[in-house]
Tab-separated table of C-alpha atoms in Angstrom:
chain	number	residue	atom	x	y	z
A	1	UNK	CA	-35.937	107.732	30.534
A	2	UNK	CA	-35.232	104.601	28.472
A	3	UNK	CA	-32.241	104.200	26.200
A	4	UNK	CA	-34.420	103.913	23.068
A	5	UNK	CA	-36.560	106.951	23.939
A	6	UNK	CA	-33.475	109.008	24.707
A	7	UNK	CA	-31.881	107.810	21.480
A	8	UNK	CA	-35.002	108.731	19.508
A	9	UNK	CA	-35.074	112.346	20.677
A	10	UNK	CA	-31.346	112.787	20.283
A	11	UNK	CA	-31.436	111.151	16.868
A	12	UNK	CA	-33.752	113.916	15.650
A	13	UNK	CA	-31.349	116.665	16.718
A	14	UNK	CA	-28.249	114.769	15.631
A	15	UNK	CA	-29.793	113.806	12.287
A	16	UNK	CA	-30.536	117.439	11.500
A	17	UNK	CA	-27.022	118.328	12.662
A	18	UNK	CA	-25.450	115.773	10.329
A	19	UNK	CA	-27.547	116.899	7.352
A	20	UNK	CA	-26.532	120.526	7.868
A	21	UNK	CA	-22.874	119.526	8.280
A	22	UNK	CA	-23.017	117.584	5.035
A	23	UNK	CA	-24.340	120.668	3.258
A	24	UNK	CA	-21.653	122.859	4.830
A	25	UNK	CA	-18.961	120.295	3.951
A	26	UNK	CA	-20.116	120.214	0.323
A	27	UNK	CA	-20.072	123.999	-0.036
A	28	UNK	CA	-16.741	124.182	1.789
A	29	UNK	CA	-15.180	121.523	-0.442
A	30	UNK	CA	-16.286	123.326	-3.592
A	31	UNK	CA	-15.006	126.741	-2.514
A	32	UNK	CA	-11.782	126.015	-0.592
A	33	UNK	CA	-10.720	122.474	-1.603
A	34	UNK	CA	-8.489	120.064	0.373
A	35	UNK	CA	-6.006	122.802	1.300
A	36	UNK	CA	-8.741	124.878	2.923
A	37	UNK	CA	-10.012	121.796	4.757
A	38	UNK	CA	-6.595	121.346	6.349
A	39	UNK	CA	-6.386	124.946	7.591
A	40	UNK	CA	-9.994	124.892	8.811
A	41	UNK	CA	-9.317	121.590	10.568
A	42	UNK	CA	-6.403	123.170	12.449
A	43	UNK	CA	-8.659	125.996	13.591
A	44	UNK	CA	-11.450	123.657	14.679
A	45	UNK	CA	-9.125	121.490	16.751
A	46	UNK	CA	-7.496	124.537	18.344
A	47	UNK	CA	-10.955	125.862	19.235
A	48	UNK	CA	-11.934	122.449	20.676
A	49	UNK	CA	-8.760	122.512	22.771
A	50	UNK	CA	-9.545	126.005	24.023
A	51	UNK	CA	-13.158	125.104	24.848
A	52	UNK	CA	-11.925	122.164	26.917
A	53	UNK	CA	-9.767	124.520	28.963
A	54	UNK	CA	-12.591	127.044	29.424
A	55	UNK	CA	-14.963	124.373	30.703
A	56	UNK	CA	-12.182	122.775	32.751
A	57	UNK	CA	-13.788	119.469	31.807
A	58	UNK	CA	-16.632	119.969	34.300
A	59	UNK	CA	-19.598	119.394	31.969
A	60	UNK	CA	-20.142	115.737	32.897
A	61	UNK	CA	-19.779	116.604	36.576
A	62	UNK	CA	-22.434	119.288	36.167
A	63	UNK	CA	-24.774	116.744	34.553
A	64	UNK	CA	-24.211	114.236	37.353
A	65	UNK	CA	-24.644	116.603	40.315
A	66	UNK	CA	-27.522	118.594	38.816
A	67	UNK	CA	-29.277	115.272	38.168
A	68	UNK	CA	-28.687	114.168	41.757
A	69	UNK	CA	-29.709	117.480	43.366
A	70	UNK	CA	-32.513	118.652	41.055
A	71	UNK	CA	-35.051	118.188	43.867
A	72	UNK	CA	-32.897	120.218	46.282
A	73	UNK	CA	-32.984	123.904	45.191
A	74	UNK	CA	-30.297	125.108	47.620
A	75	UNK	CA	-27.744	122.527	46.527
A	76	UNK	CA	-28.682	123.020	42.883
A	77	UNK	CA	-27.914	126.745	43.134
A	78	UNK	CA	-24.480	126.011	44.607
A	79	UNK	CA	-23.608	123.590	41.801
A	80	UNK	CA	-24.703	125.885	38.973
A	81	UNK	CA	-23.143	129.021	40.448
A	82	UNK	CA	-19.831	127.281	41.114
A	83	UNK	CA	-19.686	125.834	37.601
A	84	UNK	CA	-20.551	129.229	36.089
A	85	UNK	CA	-17.711	130.959	37.925
A	86	UNK	CA	-15.239	128.232	36.925
A	87	UNK	CA	-16.197	128.597	33.248
A	88	UNK	CA	-15.999	132.384	33.311
A	89	UNK	CA	-12.645	132.637	35.119
A	90	UNK	CA	-10.995	130.006	32.914
A	91	UNK	CA	-12.339	131.707	29.784
A	92	UNK	CA	-10.915	135.105	30.779
A	93	UNK	CA	-7.537	133.553	31.591
A	94	UNK	CA	-7.500	131.821	28.217
A	95	UNK	CA	-8.361	134.990	26.267
A	96	UNK	CA	-5.566	136.896	28.021
A	97	UNK	CA	-3.014	134.149	27.330
A	98	UNK	CA	-3.918	133.782	23.655
A	99	UNK	CA	-3.690	137.555	23.139
A	100	UNK	CA	-0.107	137.464	24.442
A	101	UNK	CA	0.971	134.341	22.527
A	102	UNK	CA	-1.174	134.554	19.367
A	103	UNK	CA	1.809	134.869	17.009
A	104	UNK	CA	3.578	131.916	18.622
A	105	UNK	CA	0.421	129.851	18.232
A	106	UNK	CA	0.160	130.987	14.609
A	107	UNK	CA	3.673	129.676	13.857
A	108	UNK	CA	3.001	126.368	15.601
A	109	UNK	CA	-0.290	125.740	13.810
A	110	UNK	CA	0.226	127.305	10.391
A	111	UNK	CA	3.956	127.986	9.979
A	112	UNK	CA	4.214	130.909	7.514
A	113	UNK	CA	0.521	131.852	7.296
A	114	UNK	CA	-0.796	134.932	9.116
A	115	UNK	CA	-3.753	133.811	11.190
A	116	UNK	CA	-2.729	135.322	14.549
A	117	UNK	CA	-5.627	137.790	14.714
A	118	UNK	CA	-8.113	135.129	13.640
A	119	UNK	CA	-6.850	132.886	16.443
A	120	UNK	CA	-7.481	135.656	18.975
A	121	UNK	CA	-10.958	136.484	17.624
A	122	UNK	CA	-11.944	132.806	17.735
A	123	UNK	CA	-10.672	132.550	21.302
A	124	UNK	CA	-12.731	135.540	22.478
A	125	UNK	CA	-15.859	133.862	21.132
A	126	UNK	CA	-15.043	130.705	23.083
A	127	UNK	CA	-16.163	132.514	26.260
A	128	UNK	CA	-19.702	132.382	24.861
A	129	UNK	CA	-19.651	128.759	23.699
A	130	UNK	CA	-18.220	127.622	27.052
A	131	UNK	CA	-21.156	129.249	28.865
A	132	UNK	CA	-23.605	127.841	26.332
A	133	UNK	CA	-22.260	124.334	26.921
A	134	UNK	CA	-22.733	124.896	30.660
A	135	UNK	CA	-26.389	125.755	30.088
A	136	UNK	CA	-26.847	122.623	27.976
A	137	UNK	CA	-25.222	120.505	30.693
A	138	UNK	CA	-27.696	121.960	33.202
A	139	UNK	CA	-30.637	121.083	30.932
A	140	UNK	CA	-29.140	117.617	30.528
A	141	UNK	CA	-28.893	117.124	34.279
A	142	UNK	CA	-32.487	118.333	34.735
A	143	UNK	CA	-33.448	115.857	31.975
A	144	UNK	CA	-35.242	118.557	29.972
A	145	UNK	CA	-34.655	116.618	26.790
A	146	UNK	CA	-37.156	118.413	24.560
A	147	UNK	CA	-35.686	121.821	25.352
A	148	UNK	CA	-32.202	120.446	24.747
A	149	UNK	CA	-33.290	119.119	21.350
A	150	UNK	CA	-35.041	122.384	20.481
A	151	UNK	CA	-31.943	124.457	21.264
A	152	UNK	CA	-29.697	122.033	19.389
A	153	UNK	CA	-31.860	122.138	16.247
A	154	UNK	CA	-32.189	125.924	16.214
A	155	UNK	CA	-28.506	126.571	16.784
A	156	UNK	CA	-27.450	123.912	14.252
A	157	UNK	CA	-29.531	125.450	11.473
A	158	UNK	CA	-28.442	129.016	12.258
A	159	UNK	CA	-24.733	128.138	12.395
A	160	UNK	CA	-24.981	126.185	9.129
A	161	UNK	CA	-26.545	129.155	7.330
A	162	UNK	CA	-23.883	131.548	8.650
A	163	UNK	CA	-21.061	129.141	7.715
A	164	UNK	CA	-22.344	128.724	4.154
A	165	UNK	CA	-22.679	132.497	3.710
A	166	UNK	CA	-19.189	133.028	5.129
A	167	UNK	CA	-17.460	130.551	2.814
A	168	UNK	CA	-19.554	131.633	-0.205
A	169	UNK	CA	-18.704	135.328	0.045
A	170	UNK	CA	-15.287	135.309	1.737
A	171	UNK	CA	-13.899	131.790	1.116
A	172	UNK	CA	-11.552	130.455	3.831
A	173	UNK	CA	-11.288	133.732	5.775
A	174	UNK	CA	-15.069	133.947	5.991
A	175	UNK	CA	-15.368	130.337	7.164
A	176	UNK	CA	-12.826	130.883	9.940
A	177	UNK	CA	-14.553	134.055	11.148
A	178	UNK	CA	-17.932	132.314	11.222
A	179	UNK	CA	-16.567	130.100	14.011
A	180	UNK	CA	-16.510	133.175	16.255
A	181	UNK	CA	-19.817	134.600	15.015
A	182	UNK	CA	-21.599	131.270	15.451
A	183	UNK	CA	-20.441	130.947	19.060
A	184	UNK	CA	-21.886	134.333	19.991
A	185	UNK	CA	-25.230	133.814	18.241
A	186	UNK	CA	-25.653	130.304	19.643
A	187	UNK	CA	-25.001	131.550	23.185
A	188	UNK	CA	-27.562	134.371	22.919
A	189	UNK	CA	-30.221	132.022	21.526
A	190	UNK	CA	-29.596	129.438	24.268
A	191	UNK	CA	-29.666	132.081	27.017
A	192	UNK	CA	-32.955	133.480	25.725
A	193	UNK	CA	-34.648	130.050	25.566
A	194	UNK	CA	-33.430	129.029	29.028
A	195	UNK	CA	-34.487	132.261	30.740
A	196	UNK	CA	-37.942	132.022	29.127
A	197	UNK	CA	-38.348	128.451	30.372
A	198	UNK	CA	-38.398	129.511	34.064
A	199	UNK	CA	-36.207	126.555	35.025
A	200	UNK	CA	-33.172	128.785	35.545
A	201	UNK	CA	-33.043	132.435	36.616
A	202	UNK	CA	-30.233	134.986	36.536
A	203	UNK	CA	-30.172	135.064	40.346
A	204	UNK	CA	-28.956	131.467	40.509
A	205	UNK	CA	-25.558	132.548	39.159
A	206	UNK	CA	-25.104	135.011	42.039
A	207	UNK	CA	-24.833	132.289	44.660
A	208	UNK	CA	-21.524	131.980	46.511
A	209	UNK	CA	-18.737	129.751	45.235
A	210	UNK	CA	-18.827	126.258	46.786
A	211	UNK	CA	-15.388	124.778	47.404
A	212	UNK	CA	-17.028	121.400	48.126
A	213	UNK	CA	-18.689	121.180	44.733
A	214	UNK	CA	-15.620	122.615	43.024
A	215	UNK	CA	-13.559	119.700	44.358
A	216	UNK	CA	-16.237	117.237	43.237
A	217	UNK	CA	-16.318	118.758	39.753
A	218	UNK	CA	-12.532	118.500	39.531
A	219	UNK	CA	-12.825	114.694	39.628
A	220	UNK	CA	-14.663	114.928	36.317
A	221	UNK	CA	-12.376	117.698	35.161
A	222	UNK	CA	-9.381	115.410	35.000
A	223	UNK	CA	-11.295	112.802	33.008
A	224	UNK	CA	-12.970	115.162	30.546
A	225	UNK	CA	-9.866	117.278	30.021
A	226	UNK	CA	-7.675	114.257	29.415
A	227	UNK	CA	-10.090	112.995	26.770
A	228	UNK	CA	-10.479	116.281	24.925
A	229	UNK	CA	-6.843	117.337	25.231
A	230	UNK	CA	-5.606	113.939	24.091
A	231	UNK	CA	-7.840	113.959	21.020
A	232	UNK	CA	-7.268	117.585	20.009
A	233	UNK	CA	-3.502	117.524	20.531
A	234	UNK	CA	-3.197	114.260	18.605
A	235	UNK	CA	-5.168	115.619	15.657
A	236	UNK	CA	-3.192	118.866	15.641
A	237	UNK	CA	0.103	116.946	15.774
A	238	UNK	CA	-0.858	114.509	13.011
A	239	UNK	CA	-2.319	117.151	10.704
A	240	UNK	CA	0.743	119.374	11.182
A	241	UNK	CA	3.022	116.403	10.431
A	242	UNK	CA	1.118	115.684	7.207
A	243	UNK	CA	1.294	119.334	6.165
A	244	UNK	CA	5.037	119.483	6.807
A	245	UNK	CA	5.965	116.174	5.151
A	246	UNK	CA	3.298	115.425	2.550
A	247	UNK	CA	1.688	118.774	1.774
A	248	UNK	CA	-1.390	120.700	2.809
A	249	UNK	CA	-3.593	118.967	0.209
A	250	UNK	CA	-2.994	115.531	1.740
A	251	UNK	CA	-3.660	117.000	5.187
A	252	UNK	CA	-7.023	118.169	3.863
A	253	UNK	CA	-7.850	114.731	2.443
A	254	UNK	CA	-7.142	113.037	5.753
A	255	UNK	CA	-9.137	115.700	7.608
A	256	UNK	CA	-12.133	115.097	5.339
A	257	UNK	CA	-11.989	111.335	6.034
A	258	UNK	CA	-11.785	112.005	9.773
A	259	UNK	CA	-14.739	114.392	9.540
A	260	UNK	CA	-17.001	111.799	7.901
A	261	UNK	CA	-16.030	109.308	10.592
A	262	UNK	CA	-16.777	111.844	13.327
A	263	UNK	CA	-20.239	112.535	11.910
A	264	UNK	CA	-21.665	109.049	12.076
A	265	UNK	CA	-19.962	108.353	15.409
A	266	UNK	CA	-21.662	111.487	16.721
A	267	UNK	CA	-24.998	110.057	15.589
A	268	UNK	CA	-24.374	106.845	17.524
A	269	UNK	CA	-22.987	108.468	20.672
A	270	UNK	CA	-25.535	111.291	20.927
A	271	UNK	CA	-27.712	109.191	23.238
A	272	UNK	CA	-24.790	108.987	25.684
A	273	UNK	CA	-25.492	112.556	26.734
A	274	UNK	CA	-28.850	111.782	28.287
A	275	UNK	CA	-28.882	108.104	29.068
A	276	UNK	CA	-25.595	106.361	29.670
A	277	UNK	CA	-23.826	108.494	32.275
A	278	UNK	CA	-26.827	108.896	34.642
A	279	UNK	CA	-27.769	105.226	34.193
A	280	UNK	CA	-24.258	103.861	34.755
A	281	UNK	CA	-23.963	106.032	37.860
A	282	UNK	CA	-27.031	104.423	39.415
A	283	UNK	CA	-26.506	100.691	38.690
A	284	UNK	CA	-23.868	98.104	39.588
A	285	UNK	CA	-22.561	94.603	38.892
A	286	UNK	CA	-24.970	92.315	37.020
A	287	UNK	CA	-27.344	95.166	36.153
A	288	UNK	CA	-24.451	97.158	34.731
A	289	UNK	CA	-23.274	94.185	32.686
A	290	UNK	CA	-26.798	93.636	31.328
A	291	UNK	CA	-27.026	97.322	30.394
A	292	UNK	CA	-23.709	97.181	28.521
A	293	UNK	CA	-24.814	94.221	26.435
A	294	UNK	CA	-28.193	95.845	25.774
A	295	UNK	CA	-26.432	98.886	24.348
A	296	UNK	CA	-23.937	96.819	22.364
A	297	UNK	CA	-26.761	94.774	20.833
A	298	UNK	CA	-27.988	98.050	19.345
A	299	UNK	CA	-24.703	99.726	18.446
A	300	UNK	CA	-22.892	96.714	16.919
A	301	UNK	CA	-25.265	95.926	14.025
A	302	UNK	CA	-25.855	99.627	13.402
A	303	UNK	CA	-22.133	100.465	13.156
A	304	UNK	CA	-21.593	97.449	10.871
A	305	UNK	CA	-24.355	98.615	8.521
A	306	UNK	CA	-23.066	102.196	8.485
A	307	UNK	CA	-19.390	101.398	7.932
A	308	UNK	CA	-20.186	98.685	5.391
A	309	UNK	CA	-22.410	101.054	3.424
A	310	UNK	CA	-19.830	103.836	3.542
A	311	UNK	CA	-17.087	101.579	2.209
A	312	UNK	CA	-19.134	99.924	-0.541
A	313	UNK	CA	-20.564	103.239	-1.774
A	314	UNK	CA	-17.404	105.324	-1.355
A	315	UNK	CA	-17.068	106.080	-5.076
A	316	UNK	CA	-20.593	107.509	-5.021
A	317	UNK	CA	-20.677	109.594	-1.829
A	318	UNK	CA	-17.156	111.118	-1.889
A	319	UNK	CA	-17.751	113.297	-5.006
A	320	UNK	CA	-21.342	113.850	-3.883
A	321	UNK	CA	-20.458	115.121	-0.380
A	322	UNK	CA	-17.165	116.799	-1.289
A	323	UNK	CA	-15.826	117.075	-4.857
A	324	UNK	CA	-13.702	115.135	-7.341
A	325	UNK	CA	-10.592	116.585	-5.642
A	326	UNK	CA	-11.328	114.377	-2.620
A	327	UNK	CA	-11.703	111.047	-4.460
A	328	UNK	CA	-8.390	109.771	-3.006
A	329	UNK	CA	-10.136	109.475	0.393
A	330	UNK	CA	-11.460	106.097	-0.747
A	331	UNK	CA	-8.000	104.535	-0.666
A	332	UNK	CA	-7.498	105.241	3.072
A	333	UNK	CA	-10.977	104.492	4.412
A	334	UNK	CA	-10.867	100.784	5.266
A	335	UNK	CA	-8.734	100.991	8.418
A	336	UNK	CA	-10.550	104.135	9.583
A	337	UNK	CA	-13.880	102.315	9.387
A	338	UNK	CA	-12.553	99.181	11.131
A	339	UNK	CA	-11.214	101.383	13.909
A	340	UNK	CA	-14.601	103.071	14.298
A	341	UNK	CA	-16.335	99.706	14.828
A	342	UNK	CA	-14.095	99.123	17.837
A	343	UNK	CA	-14.097	102.733	19.032
A	344	UNK	CA	-17.859	102.978	19.578
A	345	UNK	CA	-17.705	100.075	22.019
A	346	UNK	CA	-14.636	101.463	23.787
A	347	UNK	CA	-16.532	104.687	24.428
A	348	UNK	CA	-19.279	102.747	26.180
A	349	UNK	CA	-16.731	101.228	28.554
A	350	UNK	CA	-15.138	104.643	29.050
A	351	UNK	CA	-18.446	105.954	30.344
A	352	UNK	CA	-18.346	103.314	33.068
A	353	UNK	CA	-15.022	104.705	34.274
A	354	UNK	CA	-16.500	108.219	34.273
A	355	UNK	CA	-19.707	107.180	36.029
A	356	UNK	CA	-17.782	105.323	38.735
A	357	UNK	CA	-15.222	108.144	39.117
A	358	UNK	CA	-12.260	105.953	38.137
A	359	UNK	CA	-10.183	109.041	37.411
A	360	UNK	CA	-6.675	107.577	37.367
A	361	UNK	CA	-7.571	104.717	35.046
A	362	UNK	CA	-9.502	106.951	32.670
A	363	UNK	CA	-6.784	109.602	32.432
A	364	UNK	CA	-4.009	107.036	31.989
A	365	UNK	CA	-5.895	105.313	29.166
A	366	UNK	CA	-6.600	108.600	27.351
A	367	UNK	CA	-2.963	109.666	27.525
A	368	UNK	CA	-1.810	106.228	26.367
A	369	UNK	CA	-4.276	106.404	23.451
A	370	UNK	CA	-2.950	109.806	22.340
A	371	UNK	CA	0.715	108.836	22.616
A	372	UNK	CA	0.197	105.539	20.777
A	373	UNK	CA	-1.939	107.053	18.005
A	374	UNK	CA	0.487	109.944	17.424
A	375	UNK	CA	3.574	107.725	17.520
A	376	UNK	CA	2.193	105.035	15.228
A	377	UNK	CA	0.899	107.688	12.822
A	378	UNK	CA	4.327	109.317	12.672
A	379	UNK	CA	6.157	106.084	11.862
A	380	UNK	CA	3.545	104.343	9.693
A	381	UNK	CA	2.968	107.429	7.551
A	382	UNK	CA	6.642	107.433	6.602
A	383	UNK	CA	6.194	103.906	5.229
A	384	UNK	CA	2.590	103.782	3.965
A	385	UNK	CA	1.646	107.426	3.410
A	386	UNK	CA	-1.845	108.585	4.450
A	387	UNK	CA	-3.033	104.977	4.757
A	388	UNK	CA	-0.417	104.547	7.492
A	389	UNK	CA	-2.321	107.047	9.656
A	390	UNK	CA	-5.586	105.130	9.349
A	391	UNK	CA	-3.690	101.901	10.072
A	392	UNK	CA	-2.307	103.568	13.197
A	393	UNK	CA	-5.847	104.540	14.170
A	394	UNK	CA	-7.107	100.962	13.786
A	395	UNK	CA	-4.251	99.448	15.835
A	396	UNK	CA	-4.694	102.121	18.509
A	397	UNK	CA	-8.439	101.406	18.768
A	398	UNK	CA	-7.710	97.702	19.379
A	399	UNK	CA	-5.235	98.500	22.171
A	400	UNK	CA	-7.625	101.102	23.606
A	401	UNK	CA	-10.493	98.592	23.754
A	402	UNK	CA	-8.265	96.060	25.546
A	403	UNK	CA	-7.120	98.682	28.057
A	404	UNK	CA	-10.714	99.722	28.764
A	405	UNK	CA	-11.726	96.118	29.439
A	406	UNK	CA	-8.820	95.654	31.850
A	407	UNK	CA	-9.717	98.895	33.641
A	408	UNK	CA	-13.379	97.903	34.197
A	409	UNK	CA	-12.811	94.220	34.939
A	410	UNK	CA	-13.461	94.558	38.705
A	411	UNK	CA	-16.466	96.814	38.123
A	412	UNK	CA	-18.076	95.026	35.193
A	413	UNK	CA	-16.722	91.586	34.360
A	414	UNK	CA	-15.581	90.225	37.732
A	415	UNK	CA	-17.274	92.284	40.484
A	416	UNK	CA	-16.564	91.199	44.043
A	417	UNK	CA	-20.201	91.313	45.144
A	418	UNK	CA	-23.520	91.370	43.362
């Protein structure tokens, strides 16, 4: 499947996803304000952290090995069954741990607020979203793009409706609880569609555990976990620091700016799911270099147009998408947008490291990114306020891009053989 065709199909699903998120963001901003955004942001990043642990970072490994073995039913069963058992065991361990330490987690994330029970309820629901993500990874590996898009659209619309109803009737508490409810509903819908498709049957999950494939998946585990853990822990640390030093309202403003950034980056990177990882796995040297530049020729002008439009029209879209309470976002946007221009191209290089199983380099870079971003944010915020955090993000993206280029130099820029 070509990059443009893959991008087209994914753009449909991602476009609908972004539109529904914008609606949810608007309703959320009106009903809970910047303070609610900060608390909700803490919950979302904690949930993302927990999902990473449940999946053990195996989703990209599942895509790779399902794609390679889709014509070999016996091997395919071993891969899927092994991944299913890994997800389920990790999820049960996580639920048990959170139940024991929910009050400690509550103090770390929210200080004096009482969200311990909500943390536990959200964690229980993560069992379902972890399994749903496994099913989507299987569809990805089988290259069943239309089914993937169909599931994504259905689940996006349903979760948006539930989130709006939750925040409308029960404000912040309702929005937090919809995280759990959405995970369960999305899982049931995905399971129903997949079982009806006849591509996967219940019996496939009963196959014995394969230690061989488990070890192979762990190579991807280290890379995926390092990426997700680094991002989630950094965001939790920075948001908590803002809340403690500058107030919960400022934490909500920064979270809203980060959310807008994440939306359009999601639109650009959605095609990575179906095209980049399988393609980078199969090509080398000059073909790989040509593929990188082909992708960059598309992403560079697009990201320039998007970020330029966002900055020039900031006084229009901030009150439109949020409310007048969020107008201060405009003063911190410039460095966030400059960082995003660099970040999209760093992600492309990062996929090379994943495709070529360069685990040590990938993990080291992700950890370095998190440490640098958190450290710079801590020090620059003390001097420049919220703008200091976006400055830290921009400087970190530059260093990250340089590190990625150094890591892939022998694979991409100066390969030993062609």
